[in-house]
Short mmCIF file of C-alpha atoms in Angstrom, two decimals:
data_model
loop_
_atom_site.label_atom_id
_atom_site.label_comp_id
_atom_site.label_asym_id
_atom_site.label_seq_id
_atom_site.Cartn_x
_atom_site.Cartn_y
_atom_site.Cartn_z
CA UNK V 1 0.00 0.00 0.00
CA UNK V 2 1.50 3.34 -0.87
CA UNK V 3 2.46 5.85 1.55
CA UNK V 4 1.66 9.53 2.28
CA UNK V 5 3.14 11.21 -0.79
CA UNK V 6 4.10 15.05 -1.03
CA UNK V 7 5.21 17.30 -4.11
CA UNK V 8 7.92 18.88 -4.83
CA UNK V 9 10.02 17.29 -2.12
CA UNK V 10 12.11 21.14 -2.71
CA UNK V 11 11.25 24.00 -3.44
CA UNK V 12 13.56 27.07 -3.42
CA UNK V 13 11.60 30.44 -4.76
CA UNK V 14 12.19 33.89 -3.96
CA UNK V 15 9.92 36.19 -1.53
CA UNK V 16 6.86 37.28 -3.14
CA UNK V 17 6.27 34.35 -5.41
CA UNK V 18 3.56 31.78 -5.16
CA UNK V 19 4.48 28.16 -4.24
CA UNK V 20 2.04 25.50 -4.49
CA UNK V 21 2.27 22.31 -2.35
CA UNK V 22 0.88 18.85 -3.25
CA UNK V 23 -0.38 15.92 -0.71
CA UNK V 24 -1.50 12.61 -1.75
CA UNK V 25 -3.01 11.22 1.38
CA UNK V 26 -3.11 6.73 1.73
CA UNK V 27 -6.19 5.79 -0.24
CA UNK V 28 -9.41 5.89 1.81
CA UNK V 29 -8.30 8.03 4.53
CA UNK V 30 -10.78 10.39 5.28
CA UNK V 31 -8.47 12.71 7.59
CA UNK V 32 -5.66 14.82 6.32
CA UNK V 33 -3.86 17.35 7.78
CA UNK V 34 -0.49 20.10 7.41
CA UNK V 35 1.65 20.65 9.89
CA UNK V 36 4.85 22.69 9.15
CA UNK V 37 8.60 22.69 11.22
CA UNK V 38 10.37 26.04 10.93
CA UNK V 39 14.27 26.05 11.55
CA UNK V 40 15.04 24.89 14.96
CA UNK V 41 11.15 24.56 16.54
CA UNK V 42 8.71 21.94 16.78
CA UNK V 43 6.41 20.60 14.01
CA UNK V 44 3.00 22.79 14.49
CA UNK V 45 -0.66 21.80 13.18
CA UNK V 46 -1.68 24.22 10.26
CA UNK V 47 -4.86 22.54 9.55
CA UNK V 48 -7.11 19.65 9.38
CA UNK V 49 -9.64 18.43 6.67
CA UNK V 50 -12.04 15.96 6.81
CA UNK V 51 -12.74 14.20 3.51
CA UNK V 52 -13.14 17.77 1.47
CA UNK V 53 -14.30 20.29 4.65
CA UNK V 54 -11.54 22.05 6.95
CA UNK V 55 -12.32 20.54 10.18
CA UNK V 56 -9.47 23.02 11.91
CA UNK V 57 -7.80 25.84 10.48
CA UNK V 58 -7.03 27.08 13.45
CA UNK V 59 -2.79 26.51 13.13
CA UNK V 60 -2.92 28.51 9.16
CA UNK V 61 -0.70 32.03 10.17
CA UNK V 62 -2.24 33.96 8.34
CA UNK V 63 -4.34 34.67 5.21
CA UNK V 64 -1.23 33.76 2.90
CA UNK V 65 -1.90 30.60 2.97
CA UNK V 66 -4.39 28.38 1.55
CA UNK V 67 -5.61 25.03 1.68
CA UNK V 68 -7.61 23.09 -0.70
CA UNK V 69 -9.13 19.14 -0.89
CA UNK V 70 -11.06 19.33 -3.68
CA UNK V 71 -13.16 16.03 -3.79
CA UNK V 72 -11.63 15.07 -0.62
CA UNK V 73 -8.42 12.98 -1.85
CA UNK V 74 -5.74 14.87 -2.51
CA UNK V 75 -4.86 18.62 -0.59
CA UNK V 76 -2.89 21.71 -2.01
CA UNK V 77 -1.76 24.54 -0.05
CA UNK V 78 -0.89 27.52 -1.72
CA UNK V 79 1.67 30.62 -0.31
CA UNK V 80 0.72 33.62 -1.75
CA UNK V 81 2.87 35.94 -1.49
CA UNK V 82 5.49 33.43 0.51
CA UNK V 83 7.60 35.98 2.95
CA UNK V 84 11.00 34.42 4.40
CA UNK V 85 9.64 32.95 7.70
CA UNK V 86 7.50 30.80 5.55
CA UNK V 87 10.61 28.64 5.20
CA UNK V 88 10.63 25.51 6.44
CA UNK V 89 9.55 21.40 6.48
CA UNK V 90 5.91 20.97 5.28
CA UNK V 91 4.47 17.99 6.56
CA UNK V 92 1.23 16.11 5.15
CA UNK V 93 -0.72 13.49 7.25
CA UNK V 94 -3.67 11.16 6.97
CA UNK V 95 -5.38 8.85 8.87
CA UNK V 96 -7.95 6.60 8.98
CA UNK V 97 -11.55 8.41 10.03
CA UNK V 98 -11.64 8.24 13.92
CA UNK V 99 -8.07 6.76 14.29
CA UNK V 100 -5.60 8.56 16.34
CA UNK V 101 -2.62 6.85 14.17
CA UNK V 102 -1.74 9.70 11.39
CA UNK V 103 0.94 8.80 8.92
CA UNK V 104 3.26 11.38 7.50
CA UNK V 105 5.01 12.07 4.24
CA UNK V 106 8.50 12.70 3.63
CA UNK V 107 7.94 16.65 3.75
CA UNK V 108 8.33 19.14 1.25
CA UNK V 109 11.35 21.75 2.24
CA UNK V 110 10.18 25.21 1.33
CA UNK V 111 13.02 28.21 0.95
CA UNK V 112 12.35 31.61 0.57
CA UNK V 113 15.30 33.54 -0.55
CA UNK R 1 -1.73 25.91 24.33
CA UNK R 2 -0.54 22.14 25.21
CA UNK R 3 2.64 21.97 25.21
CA UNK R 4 5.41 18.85 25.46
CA UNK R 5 8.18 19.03 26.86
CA UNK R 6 10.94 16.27 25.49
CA UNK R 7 13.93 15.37 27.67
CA UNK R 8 17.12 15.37 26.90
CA UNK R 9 17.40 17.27 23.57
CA UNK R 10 20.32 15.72 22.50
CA UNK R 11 21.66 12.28 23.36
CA UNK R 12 25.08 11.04 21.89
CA UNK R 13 25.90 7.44 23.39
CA UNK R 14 27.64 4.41 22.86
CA UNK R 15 26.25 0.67 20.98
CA UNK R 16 25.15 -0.96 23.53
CA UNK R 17 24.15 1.14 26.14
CA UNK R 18 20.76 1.62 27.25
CA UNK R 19 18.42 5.16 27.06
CA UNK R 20 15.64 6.58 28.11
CA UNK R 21 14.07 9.37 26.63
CA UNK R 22 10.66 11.30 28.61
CA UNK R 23 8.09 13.35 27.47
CA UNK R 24 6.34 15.19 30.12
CA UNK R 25 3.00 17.86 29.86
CA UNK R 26 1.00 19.74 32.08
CA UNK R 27 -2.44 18.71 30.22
CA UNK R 28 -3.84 15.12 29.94
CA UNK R 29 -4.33 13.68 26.50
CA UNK R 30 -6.39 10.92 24.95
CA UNK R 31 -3.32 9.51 23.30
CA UNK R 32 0.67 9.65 22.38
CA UNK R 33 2.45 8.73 19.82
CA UNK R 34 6.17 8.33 19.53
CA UNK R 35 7.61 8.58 15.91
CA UNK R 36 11.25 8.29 14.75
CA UNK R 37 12.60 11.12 12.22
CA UNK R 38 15.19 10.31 9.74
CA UNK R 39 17.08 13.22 7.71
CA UNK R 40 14.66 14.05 4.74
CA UNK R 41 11.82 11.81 5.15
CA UNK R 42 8.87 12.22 7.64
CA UNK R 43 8.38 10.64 10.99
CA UNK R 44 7.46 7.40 11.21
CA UNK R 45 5.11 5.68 13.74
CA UNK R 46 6.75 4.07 16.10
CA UNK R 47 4.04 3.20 19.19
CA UNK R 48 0.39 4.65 20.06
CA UNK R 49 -0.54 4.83 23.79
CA UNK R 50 -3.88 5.04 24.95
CA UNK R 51 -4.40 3.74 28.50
CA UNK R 52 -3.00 5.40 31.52
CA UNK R 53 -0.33 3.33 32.68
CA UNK R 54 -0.36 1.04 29.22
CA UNK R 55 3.44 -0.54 28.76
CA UNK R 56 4.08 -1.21 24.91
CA UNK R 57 6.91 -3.16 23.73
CA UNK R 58 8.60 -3.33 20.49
CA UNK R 59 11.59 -5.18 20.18
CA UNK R 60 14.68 -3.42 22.06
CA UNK R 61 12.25 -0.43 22.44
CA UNK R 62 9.60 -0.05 25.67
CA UNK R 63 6.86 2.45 25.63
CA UNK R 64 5.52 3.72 28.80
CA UNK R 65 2.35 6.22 29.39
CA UNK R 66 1.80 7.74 32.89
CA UNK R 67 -0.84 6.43 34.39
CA UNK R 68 -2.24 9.69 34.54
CA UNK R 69 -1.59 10.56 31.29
CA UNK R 70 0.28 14.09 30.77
CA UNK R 71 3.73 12.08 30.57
CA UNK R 72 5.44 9.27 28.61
CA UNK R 73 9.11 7.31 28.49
CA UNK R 74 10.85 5.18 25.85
CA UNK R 75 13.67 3.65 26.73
CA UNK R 76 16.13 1.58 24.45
CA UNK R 77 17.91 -1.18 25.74
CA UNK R 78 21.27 -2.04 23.86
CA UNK R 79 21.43 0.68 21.62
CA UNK R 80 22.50 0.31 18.13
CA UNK R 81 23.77 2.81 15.05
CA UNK R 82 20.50 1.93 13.38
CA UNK R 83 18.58 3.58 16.00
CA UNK R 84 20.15 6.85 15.42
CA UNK R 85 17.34 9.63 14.87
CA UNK R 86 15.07 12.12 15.74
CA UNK R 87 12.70 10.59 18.27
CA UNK R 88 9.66 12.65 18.65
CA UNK R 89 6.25 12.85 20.93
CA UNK R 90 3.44 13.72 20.04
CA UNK R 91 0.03 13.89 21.50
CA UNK R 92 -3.71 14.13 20.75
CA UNK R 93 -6.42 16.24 22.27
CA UNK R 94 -9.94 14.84 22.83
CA UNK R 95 -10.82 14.15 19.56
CA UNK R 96 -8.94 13.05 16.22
CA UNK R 97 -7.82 15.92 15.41
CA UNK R 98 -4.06 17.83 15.38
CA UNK R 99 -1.29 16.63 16.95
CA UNK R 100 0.85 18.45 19.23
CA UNK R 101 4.47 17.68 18.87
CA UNK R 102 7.58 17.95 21.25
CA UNK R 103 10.68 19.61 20.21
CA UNK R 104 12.46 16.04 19.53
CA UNK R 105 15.45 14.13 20.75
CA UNK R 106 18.33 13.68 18.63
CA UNK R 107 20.07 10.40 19.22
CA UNK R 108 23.39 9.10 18.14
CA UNK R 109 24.61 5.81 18.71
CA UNK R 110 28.44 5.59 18.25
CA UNK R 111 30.11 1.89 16.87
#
């Protein structure tokens, strides 16, 4: 069974531009979520979907960033314009619906120059 | 804000000698995870704890949630080079929602 997949697994861009991540969640899980991991902190929630409707977007900074699930498989999440503290590890996450056990993908490692 | 607290930060030992790593909070949660980081790829699920006081054991590795369920240990008993990594914490609310993480231990296991 295939894993949590996330694209690019770089991407280097300069301030201002857009960036658009990809997450593939494992087939059939309803729950998906981003989480991000600046330079030397802890990985924080950004948000939370369930199937295609954000359950949480409580952890999003601020309107720069959005997050799609268009039919509820697969999530984007756009930074527009990205700024340089937007660099960092984004993480994607599924689960199974009303399973604690969320398995992550490899990350996609966002710089802002 | 929930917050974990991991313990030590860093941890640099020798094969064969045993660990223990903790992972204390001041709020009680429904459930903990441990996961193990490698350098560019995601943590993995290592262990999920639910019951207060609930011992898990996999392989060399044990898995230990306070009994009243703000704190957890895992301890590693003859450590190898393989289990170098970024062990991490993490912790659910009361639902099945977002995780809250702990700033990670970084272990290396010297031949």
């Amino acid at each position: 069974e295939a894993g949590v997949t996330q694209f690019p697994s770089h991407s280097v861009i300069e301030k201002g531009q857009t960036v658009t991540l990809r997450c593939d969640p494992i087939s059939g899980h309803d729950n998906l979520y981003w989480y991000r991991r600046v330079m030397g902190k802890e990985i924080k929630f950004l948000l939370h979907f369930v199937k295609e409707s954000k359950q949480d977007e409580s952890g999003m900074p601020n309107n720069r960033f959005l997050a799609e699930r268009t039919g509820g498989t697969y999530s984007t999440l756009k930074v527009q314009p990205a700024e340089l503290e937007d660099s960092g590890v984004y993480f994607c996450a599924s689960s199974q619906y009303r399973s604690f056990e969320q398995f992550f993908g490899p990350g996609t490692r966002l710089t802002v120059l | 804000t929930q917050l974990l607290e991991q313990s030590p930060q860093f941890l640099s030992i020798q094969e064969g000698e045993n660990l223990t790593v903790y992972c204390n909070s001041s709020s009680v949660f429904s459930s903990l995870q441990w996961y193990r980081q490698e350098p560019g790829e995601g943590p993995v699920l290592l262990v999920t704890v639910v019951t207060g006081g609930e011992v898990k054991k996999l392989k060399r590795l044990t898995f230990q949630f306070g009994d009243a369920r703000k704190d957890s240990s895992l301890h590693i008993t003859a450590a190898q080079p393989g289990d170098t990594g970024l062990y991490l914490c993490n912790a659910g609310g009361t639902s099945y929602g977002k995780l809250t993480f702990g700033q990670g231990t970084i272990l290396t296991v010297h031949p």
